[in-house]
Amino acid sequence: MNARPVSIVMIEDDEGHARLIERNIRRAGVNNVITSFRNGTDGLNFLLGADGSGEVSASHSMLILLDLNLPDMTGVDILAKVKSNVHTRRSPVIILTTTDDEGEIKRCYDLGANVYITKPVNYESFANAIQQLGLFLSVMQVPVAD
Amino acid sequence: MMRVAPSLVCMPLFSSAFARRTVTLLLLGVLALLVIVAAASWLTVRTGAHTEEVIRERDLRMVTGTIQTALLDAETGQRGYLLTGEPRYLEPYTASLPTIREGLETLSSLYLQQDRPDERLTQLKMAIDEKLAELAETVDLAKGGRRDEALAQVRTDRGKATMDRMRAILDGLITEAEGRVTVRLAELDRASELLLWVAGFGALLIMLFAGGAAWVVVRYTAQLVTARHELQAANASLEERVAERTTSLTRANEEIQRFAYIVSHDLRSPLVNIMGFASELEVGAEALKRYLEGDAMQADRAKTAALEEIPEAIRFIRASTGRMDTLISAILKLSREGRRELNPEPIDLAKLLAATAASVQHQLDEANATLSVPDKAPVVVSDRLALEQVVGNVLDNAVKYLAPDRPGRIAIVVSQSPGRISIAISDNGRGIAKHDSERIFELFRRSGTQDRPGEGIGLAHVRALARRLGGDISVRSELGRGSTFQIDLPARLRVSDSRTHLEVTK
C-alpha cells in the first residue's frame, strides 16, 4: 500500500480562479495537498523535473487540474507531455478551462485527458461544478505510484 | 498583386482624338494636292500659250525672211535681164513673184491672228506693190526693146529707195519678232521653273502630311498593341489574383475567428473572478451579519471573514476589473490601429532603422548589448508610423529577451528581391520553442519564462500591422540560441492591399 496520499497539482494562470477552485474543493471536504502553479513552465518543471524525464514524479500519486490557456504555453502541450511520459501518464488529468471549442475538447481526449470541464461564467454553477468535482475526487481511485 | 494598367482604363476602343488627328492630316494632304494640281494646270495652260506665241513669232520671222529673200531674188532677176536681155536671167524674178505674194498673205494672216494690226504692214504692202510695179514696168520696157528707157528708170534710184524702205521695215519686223521670242522664251523658262517649285513644294507638303498621318496611325497601333498585351497579362494573372485574394480572405476570416475566440475567452476569465469573489463577499458578509446579530458561535468565522476573506475578495475583484480594462484597452488600440488610414510615402529604410536603433540605445547600454544596423538600405514606399511600430516592437523584444548569461548581439539585415524587401532582426537571446513560433503572434499569448512584464499584445499588433502593409512577419528560432524575426514587405505599398486586413482588427 502506498503510504503517501494523493496530491493535487493545479496549473492555472489566473490566481483568482485558482483560489476559487481551491476553496470550493475544500468545501467539498477534500483535504489533499494542493500544489498550485501559475504558468506552464513551472508546472512542467514540477511534474517532469528540470531534465524533463519525469523521474521526479515516479513515486508520486498525483491528480492534475489543468487550464488550457496559459501565458507561456498551451495546456494541450502539457497534457501531451504528461500523457507521453512513462512516469506520469497514469496520473488522471482534469482539464478545467474556459474554452468550449469542440476541436479542443476532442484533441484533449485524444491525447488522454480523463475529464474535460468548461468553467461556467455563472458563479453558482461554477461553485457547484467544482464542489461536485471535489466530491468526485474524494471517491476517485488514483493509481498507486510504483 | 497586379492591377490593370492605367492606359487600358483611359483608352477607349476607338480614340476620337486619334480619328480627328488622322482625318485632319489627310484633309490637309488632299488640300495641298488640289492646290498643286490647280497651280500646275494654270502654269501648263500658260506655258502652252507661251509656246504657241513663240511658234507664231518664229513663223512670222521666217515668213519675213522669205519675203526679203524673194524680193532680193526678184530684183536680181530684173537686173540680170536688163543687163543681158536674155530671158533666162529673168527666171528668179518670175519665180519669186508668187512667193512674195504668198509670204505677204501669210504675214497678214499671222498679224490678223495675233489681233495686232500694224501700220508697218500696210507700209510694207505699199512699198512692195510699188517695188513690184517698178520691176514690172522696167521688165515690160526691156521686153518691148526699150532697154535704155528701162535703165534710165533704174537710174532714177526710185527702185533702190523703195527697196531700202522695204528692207528697213522687214529688218524692223524681224528684230521685233526676235525680241518677242526672247521674251517669251524667258517667260517660258520662268513658268517651268515655277512649276517645278510648286510641284516640289507640294510633294514635300504631301509627304509631310502623309508622314504625319502614318506616324499617328503607327503610334496608335503601337498603343493598341501595348494595351492588348497588358490586357492579356491581366487576364493571365486574373486566376492567380483570385486565388491570392481568396487565400487572403480565408486567412482574414480565420484571424477574425481566432481573435473573437481569444477575446471572448480572455474577457471571460476576469468575469468568472468578479462573479466568484462577489459571491464569496456575500458569504463573508453573511457570516459577519450573523455575528453582529448576536450569534456568538460565529465569532471566529466572522473574524476570518472580516480580516481575510472579504479583503481578499475585494482585492481579486479589483484586480480582475483592472485586467478587463487592460484587455479592452488593448483591443481598442488594435481596433484603432486597424482603422487608421495608411499613408504610403517614400521612406529611407536606413534612416528609419537608425532612428529606431537610437530609441533602444538606453536599454542596450543597460543590458550591455550591441546592435548593428545596415548603412545602406533601399527606399521603400510604405506607411511610416506602421513601419516604425513594427520594427520598434521587434527590436524592443530582442533587447527585452536577451539571454542573461552572455553579452547580447542584435543585427538588422535588409535584403531585396523584385518588388519585395525583407528586414531580418536577429538576436542571440533566449530563443523561442518551436511549438510556440506561431503562438507568440496571437493576442495575449506569451512564451517561455515569464520573468518580464508584458501583456502579450506586441507581436499580435506587429503581425496585424505587417499584414496591413501587404506583408507578414515570421520567426525562426532555436531555444537557448536566439531568434530571427523576418519582416517581409512589398517595396511599394498599395493602399487597396491593406483592405482585407483592415477587417481583421476591426
XYZ file of C-alpha atoms in Angstrom:
652
model
C 0.000 0.000 0.000
C 1.124 3.490 -0.772
C 1.838 5.466 2.358
C 1.817 8.842 0.652
C -1.573 10.417 -0.047
C -2.640 11.608 -3.457
C -1.587 15.178 -4.107
C -3.420 17.559 -6.392
C -1.326 19.560 -8.886
C -3.130 22.603 -10.205
C -1.785 24.523 -13.199
C -3.896 27.647 -13.528
C -2.596 31.026 -14.612
C -5.415 33.039 -13.084
C -4.762 33.461 -9.363
C -8.405 34.226 -8.663
C -9.582 31.092 -10.473
C -7.037 29.042 -8.551
C -8.253 30.472 -5.284
C -11.924 29.864 -6.102
C -11.246 26.327 -7.267
C -9.257 25.521 -4.142
C -11.889 26.991 -1.881
C -14.717 25.029 -3.471
C -12.763 21.805 -3.469
C -12.126 22.302 0.233
C -15.819 22.951 0.771
C -16.490 19.525 -0.663
C -14.342 18.101 2.077
C -11.257 17.289 0.067
C -8.194 17.887 2.221
C -5.412 16.618 -0.023
C -2.402 18.820 -0.567
C -2.936 21.192 -3.484
C 0.203 22.431 -5.261
C -0.561 25.398 -7.435
C 1.370 26.742 -10.423
C 0.732 29.978 -12.273
C 2.328 29.038 -15.578
C 3.112 26.047 -17.746
C 6.857 26.192 -17.428
C 6.839 25.944 -13.646
C 4.133 23.283 -13.710
C 6.047 21.145 -16.204
C 9.240 21.576 -14.195
C 7.448 20.202 -11.162
C 5.779 17.313 -12.989
C 8.658 16.161 -15.182
C 11.642 17.632 -13.357
C 14.176 20.113 -14.699
C 15.559 17.398 -17.020
C 12.087 16.632 -18.373
C 12.463 12.885 -17.697
C 9.539 12.663 -15.254
C 11.567 10.610 -12.750
C 10.807 13.131 -10.005
C 7.181 12.061 -10.180
C 7.936 8.322 -10.241
C 6.929 7.857 -6.620
C 4.067 10.383 -6.553
C 0.376 9.681 -6.760
C -0.969 12.730 -8.478
C -4.107 14.184 -9.908
C -3.644 17.064 -12.279
C -6.020 20.001 -12.690
C -5.044 21.756 -15.903
C -6.065 25.025 -17.521
C -5.563 25.228 -21.274
C -4.914 28.947 -21.713
C -1.612 29.616 -20.063
C 0.506 32.657 -20.781
C 3.666 30.791 -21.773
C 2.313 27.646 -23.436
C -0.929 25.891 -24.089
C -2.248 23.304 -21.645
C -2.555 20.904 -24.570
C 1.251 20.774 -24.761
C 1.463 19.960 -21.039
C -1.207 17.281 -21.443
C 0.669 15.724 -24.357
C 3.919 15.660 -22.400
C 2.358 14.263 -19.246
C 0.482 11.571 -21.146
C 3.521 10.521 -23.146
C 5.824 10.237 -20.133
C 6.104 6.773 -18.571
C 6.146 8.136 -15.050
C 3.200 10.479 -15.286
C 0.937 9.009 -17.967
C -1.295 7.163 -15.439
C -1.999 10.296 -13.405
C -5.565 11.444 -14.079
C -5.707 14.794 -15.840
C -8.784 17.001 -15.430
C -8.982 19.849 -17.921
C -10.664 22.814 -16.285
C -10.840 25.699 -18.673
C -12.995 28.459 -20.139
C -12.576 27.054 -23.645
C -15.551 25.150 -25.047
C -14.175 24.713 -28.540
C -15.262 21.344 -29.985
C -11.924 20.700 -31.657
C -10.020 21.471 -28.496
C -12.167 19.090 -26.428
C -11.696 16.256 -28.911
C -7.986 16.872 -29.081
C -7.640 16.711 -25.305
C -9.496 13.391 -25.064
C -7.423 12.053 -27.964
C -4.288 12.957 -26.049
C -5.559 11.087 -22.989
C -7.373 13.669 -20.869
C -9.621 11.955 -18.305
C -12.201 14.683 -17.768
C -12.907 17.921 -19.581
C -14.838 20.587 -17.710
C -15.742 24.047 -19.005
C -15.671 26.723 -16.328
C -19.145 28.242 -16.094
C -19.232 32.042 -16.001
C -22.159 31.941 -13.579
C -20.623 31.542 -10.163
C -23.401 29.359 -8.730
C -22.777 26.825 -11.444
C -19.036 27.262 -11.122
C -19.040 26.644 -7.379
C -21.437 23.763 -7.842
C -19.341 22.171 -10.545
C -16.141 22.452 -8.514
C -17.780 21.136 -5.356
C -19.152 18.164 -7.256
C -15.715 17.682 -8.748
C -14.404 17.674 -5.158
C -16.953 15.024 -4.215
C -15.955 13.079 -7.297
C -12.280 13.394 -6.388
C -12.917 12.159 -2.863
C -14.185 8.808 -4.173
C -11.985 8.597 -7.201
C -9.251 5.982 -7.333
C -5.852 7.191 -8.396
C -3.278 4.609 -9.415
C -0.702 3.893 -6.781
C 2.789 5.089 -7.590
C 5.381 2.445 -8.381
C -0.994 41.962 -56.604
C -1.244 43.063 -60.336
C -3.523 45.811 -61.486
C -4.866 46.657 -64.863
C -2.555 49.176 -66.399
C -3.842 52.760 -66.451
C -3.625 53.039 -70.245
C -6.284 50.364 -70.509
C -8.606 52.366 -68.433
C -8.255 55.674 -70.194
C -8.034 54.409 -73.772
C -11.404 53.737 -75.380
C -11.706 51.148 -78.137
C -11.683 53.927 -80.714
C -9.967 57.148 -79.821
C -11.803 60.193 -81.182
C -8.641 62.283 -80.791
C -6.834 59.802 -82.979
C -9.595 59.949 -85.629
C -9.623 63.737 -85.570
C -5.876 63.958 -85.918
C -5.652 61.447 -88.763
C -8.559 62.951 -90.716
C -7.155 66.484 -90.303
C -3.762 65.424 -91.599
C -5.270 63.592 -94.542
C -7.549 66.546 -95.384
C -4.562 68.896 -95.307
C -2.756 66.494 -97.643
C -5.706 66.465 -100.052
C -5.899 70.262 -99.916
C -2.196 70.569 -100.737
C -2.670 68.161 -103.626
C -5.583 70.220 -105.021
C -3.544 73.436 -104.811
C -0.682 71.770 -106.650
C -2.965 70.420 -109.354
C -4.578 73.837 -109.828
C -1.241 75.618 -109.917
C 0.202 73.061 -112.275
C -2.818 73.277 -114.611
C -2.664 77.048 -114.699
C 1.051 77.036 -115.337
C 0.668 74.379 -118.012
C -2.016 76.399 -119.803
C 0.210 79.429 -119.616
C 3.190 77.508 -120.882
C 1.069 76.235 -123.766
C 0.081 79.797 -124.665
C 3.672 80.962 -124.478
C 4.783 78.083 -126.657
C 2.150 78.881 -129.269
C 3.215 82.511 -129.306
C 6.826 81.529 -129.692
C 5.941 79.288 -132.629
C 3.933 82.096 -134.196
C 6.758 84.597 -133.773
C 9.146 82.092 -135.352
C 6.742 81.673 -138.300
C 6.480 85.408 -138.550
C 10.216 85.813 -138.564
C 10.624 83.040 -141.122
C 7.965 84.465 -143.434
C 9.503 87.911 -143.156
C 12.902 86.407 -144.070
C 11.359 84.546 -147.004
C 9.732 87.749 -148.290
C 13.062 89.606 -148.005
C 14.928 86.882 -149.922
C 12.209 86.678 -152.562
C 12.324 90.469 -153.071
C 16.113 90.301 -153.473
C 15.664 87.437 -155.975
C 13.122 89.465 -157.897
C 15.489 92.466 -158.066
C 18.425 90.214 -159.059
C 16.301 88.711 -161.878
C 15.318 92.219 -163.111
C 18.952 93.447 -163.076
C 20.239 90.336 -164.877
C 17.594 90.636 -167.536
C 18.181 94.340 -168.045
C 21.941 93.734 -168.362
C 21.868 90.745 -170.656
C 18.454 90.889 -172.308
C 18.372 87.127 -172.031
C 15.069 85.748 -170.777
C 16.821 83.045 -168.659
C 18.137 85.800 -166.352
C 14.520 86.792 -165.764
C 13.749 83.428 -164.136
C 14.444 84.365 -160.492
C 12.164 87.350 -160.970
C 9.251 85.275 -162.281
C 9.798 82.548 -159.620
C 9.888 84.998 -156.724
C 6.661 86.823 -157.547
C 4.227 84.163 -156.186
C 6.494 83.574 -153.177
C 6.294 87.247 -152.306
C 2.545 87.300 -152.680
C 2.111 84.106 -150.565
C 4.524 85.388 -147.974
C 2.665 88.646 -147.778
C -0.628 86.849 -147.321
C 0.811 84.595 -144.603
C 2.258 87.612 -142.875
C -1.055 89.496 -142.848
C -2.897 86.373 -141.634
C -0.335 85.956 -138.836
C -0.822 89.572 -137.823
C -4.577 89.089 -138.045
C -4.324 86.024 -135.785
C -2.397 87.972 -133.259
C -5.008 90.651 -133.484
C -2.463 93.439 -133.627
C -2.838 95.374 -136.853
C 0.390 97.176 -137.680
C 0.998 100.374 -139.624
C 4.193 98.948 -140.974
C 2.373 96.042 -142.587
C 0.391 98.493 -144.749
C 3.539 100.459 -145.470
C 5.289 97.229 -146.349
C 2.472 96.220 -148.682
C 2.531 99.593 -150.324
C 6.327 99.531 -150.685
C 6.231 96.006 -152.106
C 3.453 96.927 -154.522
C 5.490 99.967 -155.559
C 8.667 97.949 -155.966
C 6.891 95.191 -157.860
C 5.235 97.811 -160.091
C 8.660 99.417 -160.763
C 10.137 95.977 -161.519
C 7.223 95.033 -163.768
C 7.479 98.385 -165.619
C 11.235 98.084 -166.331
C 10.903 94.426 -167.306
C 8.000 95.294 -169.613
C 10.044 98.171 -171.176
C 13.009 95.839 -171.712
C 10.764 93.218 -173.214
C 9.419 95.841 -175.606
C 13.037 96.607 -176.690
C 13.222 99.899 -174.834
C 16.163 98.864 -172.679
C 17.576 102.344 -172.442
C 14.344 103.639 -171.050
C 14.267 100.833 -168.561
C 17.856 101.513 -167.496
C 17.045 105.200 -167.180
C 14.160 104.181 -164.957
C 16.585 102.149 -162.810
C 18.990 105.002 -162.650
C 16.310 107.250 -161.157
C 17.063 105.358 -157.881
C 13.375 105.112 -157.232
C 13.565 101.313 -157.073
C 16.563 101.416 -154.786
C 14.844 103.818 -152.434
C 11.771 101.600 -152.297
C 13.988 98.590 -151.714
C 15.781 100.319 -148.877
C 12.450 101.263 -147.254
C 11.211 97.719 -147.516
C 14.432 96.339 -146.098
C 14.200 98.724 -143.164
C 10.612 97.661 -142.428
C 11.448 93.962 -142.799
C 14.547 94.262 -140.605
C 12.438 96.042 -138.024
C 9.824 93.304 -138.113
C 12.463 90.593 -137.785
C 14.200 92.301 -134.896
C 10.912 92.811 -133.140
C 9.848 89.201 -133.654
C 13.211 88.011 -132.377
C 12.865 90.267 -129.333
C 9.425 88.871 -128.599
C 10.700 85.310 -128.975
C 13.431 86.016 -126.470
C 10.938 87.488 -124.025
C 8.534 84.582 -124.469
C 11.333 82.060 -124.057
C 12.367 83.745 -120.827
C 8.759 83.672 -119.630
C 8.552 80.027 -120.594
C 11.667 79.321 -118.571
C 10.253 81.149 -115.573
C 6.967 79.299 -115.848
C 8.708 75.917 -115.978
C 10.825 76.874 -113.049
C 7.744 77.957 -111.082
C 6.018 74.721 -111.999
C 8.984 72.801 -110.719
C 8.956 74.702 -107.434
C 5.229 74.300 -106.945
C 5.431 70.598 -107.679
C 8.417 70.156 -105.396
C 6.903 72.124 -102.538
C 3.577 70.364 -102.938
C 5.232 66.962 -102.949
C 7.052 67.947 -99.779
C 3.775 69.040 -98.130
C 2.014 65.854 -99.164
C 4.897 63.811 -97.860
C 4.753 65.707 -94.586
C 1.016 65.226 -94.143
C 1.107 61.618 -95.250
C 4.076 61.045 -92.950
C 2.232 62.707 -90.089
C -0.848 60.608 -90.659
C 1.266 57.479 -90.921
C 3.057 58.407 -87.698
C -0.246 58.928 -85.880
C -1.528 55.591 -87.150
C 1.666 53.781 -86.202
C 1.650 55.325 -82.750
C -1.988 54.495 -82.188
C -1.431 50.954 -83.363
C 1.527 50.624 -81.007
C -0.682 51.826 -78.162
C -3.329 49.306 -79.118
C -0.771 46.515 -79.192
C 0.583 47.536 -75.785
C -2.920 47.718 -74.378
C -3.692 44.288 -75.770
C -0.547 42.834 -74.216
C -1.448 44.380 -70.888
C -4.937 43.002 -71.160
C -3.571 39.553 -71.930
C -1.200 39.756 -68.990
C -4.022 40.962 -66.755
C -6.198 38.086 -67.920
C -3.423 35.595 -67.407
C -2.881 36.704 -63.857
C -6.566 37.054 -63.054
C -6.889 33.451 -61.941
C -3.814 33.824 -59.808
C -5.139 37.019 -58.297
C -8.479 35.448 -57.496
C -6.711 32.576 -55.741
C -4.458 35.022 -53.915
C -7.426 37.118 -52.835
C -9.321 34.029 -51.715
C -6.378 32.856 -49.633
C -6.030 36.270 -48.091
C -9.757 36.451 -47.338
C -9.738 32.957 -45.833
C -6.786 33.936 -43.712
C -8.511 37.139 -42.663
C -11.628 35.192 -41.732
C -9.632 32.698 -39.682
C -7.910 35.579 -37.964
C -11.235 37.171 -37.065
C -12.494 33.893 -35.611
C -9.300 33.354 -33.666
C -9.402 36.917 -32.441
C -13.036 36.667 -31.342
C -12.263 33.403 -29.595
C -9.261 34.807 -27.739
C -11.080 37.971 -26.793
C -14.147 36.137 -25.534
C -12.027 33.710 -23.547
C -9.750 36.297 -22.082
C -12.611 38.569 -21.138
C -14.481 35.673 -19.570
C -11.654 34.814 -17.156
C -11.773 38.029 -15.114
C -15.554 37.889 -15.293
C -15.544 34.482 -13.576
C -13.342 36.036 -10.895
C -15.557 39.039 -10.366
C -18.700 36.951 -10.057
C -16.961 34.344 -7.938
C -15.468 36.746 -5.475
C -18.678 38.760 -5.323
C -20.361 35.577 -4.121
C -17.521 34.959 -1.687
C -18.001 38.503 -0.472
C -21.628 37.705 0.112
C -20.728 34.576 2.052
C -18.310 36.550 4.236
C -20.797 39.342 4.735
C -23.429 36.789 5.746
C -21.111 35.384 8.451
C -20.383 38.887 9.680
C -24.055 39.735 9.731
C -24.951 36.683 11.790
C -22.254 37.550 14.318
C -23.412 41.136 14.521
C -26.980 39.924 15.034
C -25.751 38.218 18.203
C -24.767 34.734 17.137
C -21.678 34.392 19.378
C -20.911 30.992 17.860
C -19.912 32.821 14.663
C -17.160 34.927 16.280
C -14.203 33.040 14.709
C -15.927 32.688 11.389
C -16.749 36.409 11.356
C -13.170 37.276 12.232
C -11.799 35.232 9.324
C -14.366 36.789 7.037
C -13.601 40.329 8.079
C -9.840 40.001 8.174
C -9.129 37.598 5.313
C -11.965 36.614 3.058
C -13.592 39.975 2.457
C -10.326 41.918 1.757
C -9.141 39.062 -0.460
C -12.389 39.076 -2.419
C -12.190 42.841 -2.873
C -8.569 42.552 -3.967
C -9.443 39.965 -6.615
C -12.450 41.889 -7.838
C -10.342 44.991 -8.186
C -7.524 43.123 -9.946
C -9.974 41.480 -12.328
C -11.658 44.760 -13.180
C -8.225 46.218 -13.863
C -7.397 43.229 -16.027
C -10.604 43.660 -18.029
C -9.807 47.297 -18.504
C -6.344 46.425 -19.802
C -7.789 43.884 -22.213
C -10.441 46.227 -23.519
C -7.871 48.994 -23.949
C -5.615 46.621 -25.865
C -8.477 45.537 -28.113
C -9.443 49.154 -28.672
C -5.860 50.031 -29.519
C -5.660 47.245 -32.074
C -9.013 48.246 -33.479
C -7.995 51.865 -33.811
C -4.720 50.850 -35.388
C -6.645 48.679 -37.835
C -8.878 51.548 -38.851
C -6.113 54.102 -39.161
C -5.734 55.210 -42.755
C -2.394 54.121 -44.160
C -0.409 56.826 -45.807
C 2.202 55.422 -48.219
C 5.259 57.626 -48.614
C 8.879 57.053 -49.697
C 10.925 56.058 -46.666
C 14.693 55.833 -46.439
C 14.861 52.489 -44.679
C 18.435 53.051 -43.477
C 17.385 56.251 -41.691
C 14.302 54.653 -40.179
C 16.331 51.712 -38.850
C 18.979 54.041 -37.427
C 16.328 56.139 -35.664
C 14.650 53.050 -34.220
C 18.022 51.745 -33.080
C 18.719 55.056 -31.358
C 15.444 54.772 -29.427
C 16.522 51.493 -27.804
C 20.133 52.616 -27.197
C 19.455 53.193 -23.496
C 18.162 49.650 -22.926
C 21.065 48.287 -24.998
C 23.577 50.081 -22.795
C 21.874 48.781 -19.666
C 21.930 45.221 -20.972
C 25.487 45.658 -22.205
C 24.381 44.608 -25.674
C 25.404 45.697 -29.187
C 23.221 46.358 -32.201
C 24.350 46.548 -35.833
C 22.282 48.419 -38.383
C 22.997 48.483 -42.169
C 24.479 51.749 -43.512
C 22.685 51.379 -46.798
C 19.161 50.206 -47.428
C 16.682 50.725 -50.253
C 13.966 53.350 -50.195
C 10.544 51.785 -49.697
C 7.080 53.228 -50.152
C 5.085 52.384 -47.058
C 3.333 53.820 -44.015
C 5.989 55.370 -41.834
C 4.242 55.069 -38.484
C 3.252 51.443 -39.033
C 6.738 50.507 -40.214
C 8.302 52.249 -37.208
C 5.992 50.379 -34.866
C 6.711 47.024 -36.488
C 10.493 47.436 -36.370
C 10.390 49.111 -32.954
C 8.325 46.344 -31.344
C 10.508 43.549 -32.688
C 13.653 45.401 -31.648
C 12.205 46.013 -28.164
C 11.522 42.308 -27.809
C 15.034 41.433 -28.966
C 16.505 43.653 -26.225
C 13.941 42.525 -23.638
C 14.516 38.789 -24.057
C 18.301 38.627 -24.287
C 19.945 35.714 -22.503
C 21.350 36.931 -19.165
C 24.418 34.666 -19.335
C 26.080 36.162 -22.447
C 26.613 39.607 -23.977
C 23.741 40.433 -26.286
C 24.277 40.847 -30.008
C 21.488 42.065 -32.241
C 21.804 42.573 -36.004
C 19.465 44.029 -38.586
C 19.930 42.858 -42.180
C 17.924 44.180 -45.126
C 17.603 42.139 -48.314
C 15.774 42.809 -51.530
C 14.007 40.717 -54.138
C 11.972 42.038 -57.079
C 9.138 44.088 -55.606
C 9.736 42.908 -52.052
C 12.054 43.803 -49.237
C 12.799 41.848 -46.143
C 14.115 43.082 -42.815
C 15.662 40.391 -40.628
C 16.260 41.189 -36.970
C 18.448 38.539 -35.360
C 19.477 38.189 -31.734
C 21.457 35.718 -29.670
C 18.884 35.838 -26.880
C 16.922 33.112 -25.134
C 15.030 31.934 -28.211
C 11.547 30.504 -28.637
C 10.446 26.874 -28.511
C 9.422 25.521 -31.899
C 5.819 24.824 -30.892
C 5.426 28.431 -29.797
C 6.646 30.031 -33.026
C 3.091 30.791 -34.194
C 1.557 31.224 -30.774
C 3.672 34.246 -29.917
C 1.852 36.198 -32.636
C -1.517 35.572 -31.004
C -3.154 38.174 -28.832
C -2.467 37.915 -25.056
C -0.149 34.919 -25.525
C 3.462 34.804 -24.413
C 6.139 32.189 -24.469
C 8.999 31.000 -22.304
C 9.874 32.054 -18.767
C 7.508 34.780 -17.599
C 10.089 36.990 -15.891
C 9.458 40.154 -17.889
C 6.433 42.420 -17.748
C 4.143 42.273 -20.751
C 0.590 41.749 -21.867
C 1.133 39.571 -24.912
C -0.005 42.317 -27.265
C 3.174 43.497 -29.027
C 3.690 40.750 -31.597
C -0.039 40.377 -32.310
C -0.023 44.062 -33.075
C 3.109 43.712 -35.213
C 1.623 40.892 -37.243
C -1.622 42.781 -37.830
C 0.371 45.824 -38.948
C 2.724 43.836 -41.186
C -0.263 42.237 -42.899
C -1.953 45.580 -43.356
C 1.229 46.776 -45.023
C 0.831 43.920 -47.505
C 3.491 41.759 -45.897
C 3.885 39.369 -42.972
C 6.208 38.528 -40.124
C 7.608 35.146 -39.199
C 10.209 33.811 -36.807
C 12.993 31.262 -36.977
C 14.365 30.415 -33.604
C 16.306 27.901 -31.597
C 15.552 27.709 -27.906
C 18.511 28.986 -25.911
C 20.372 30.189 -29.026
C 18.496 33.162 -30.381
C 15.774 34.206 -32.786
C 15.457 35.826 -36.187
C 12.291 37.767 -36.867
C 11.792 38.289 -40.565
C 9.587 41.152 -41.692
C 8.589 40.739 -45.308
C 7.090 43.788 -47.049
C 6.184 44.967 -50.546
C 8.630 47.613 -51.794
C 5.641 49.744 -52.763
C 2.577 49.731 -50.540
C -0.706 49.965 -52.422
C -3.449 51.081 -50.136
C -6.041 48.672 -51.561
C -3.850 45.749 -50.415
C -4.466 46.530 -46.791
C -8.233 46.456 -47.047
C -8.677 42.761 -46.292
C -6.501 43.055 -43.220
C -8.376 46.073 -42.036
C -11.289 43.767 -41.356
C -9.175 41.566 -39.138
C -8.611 44.051 -36.407
C -11.964 45.768 -36.610
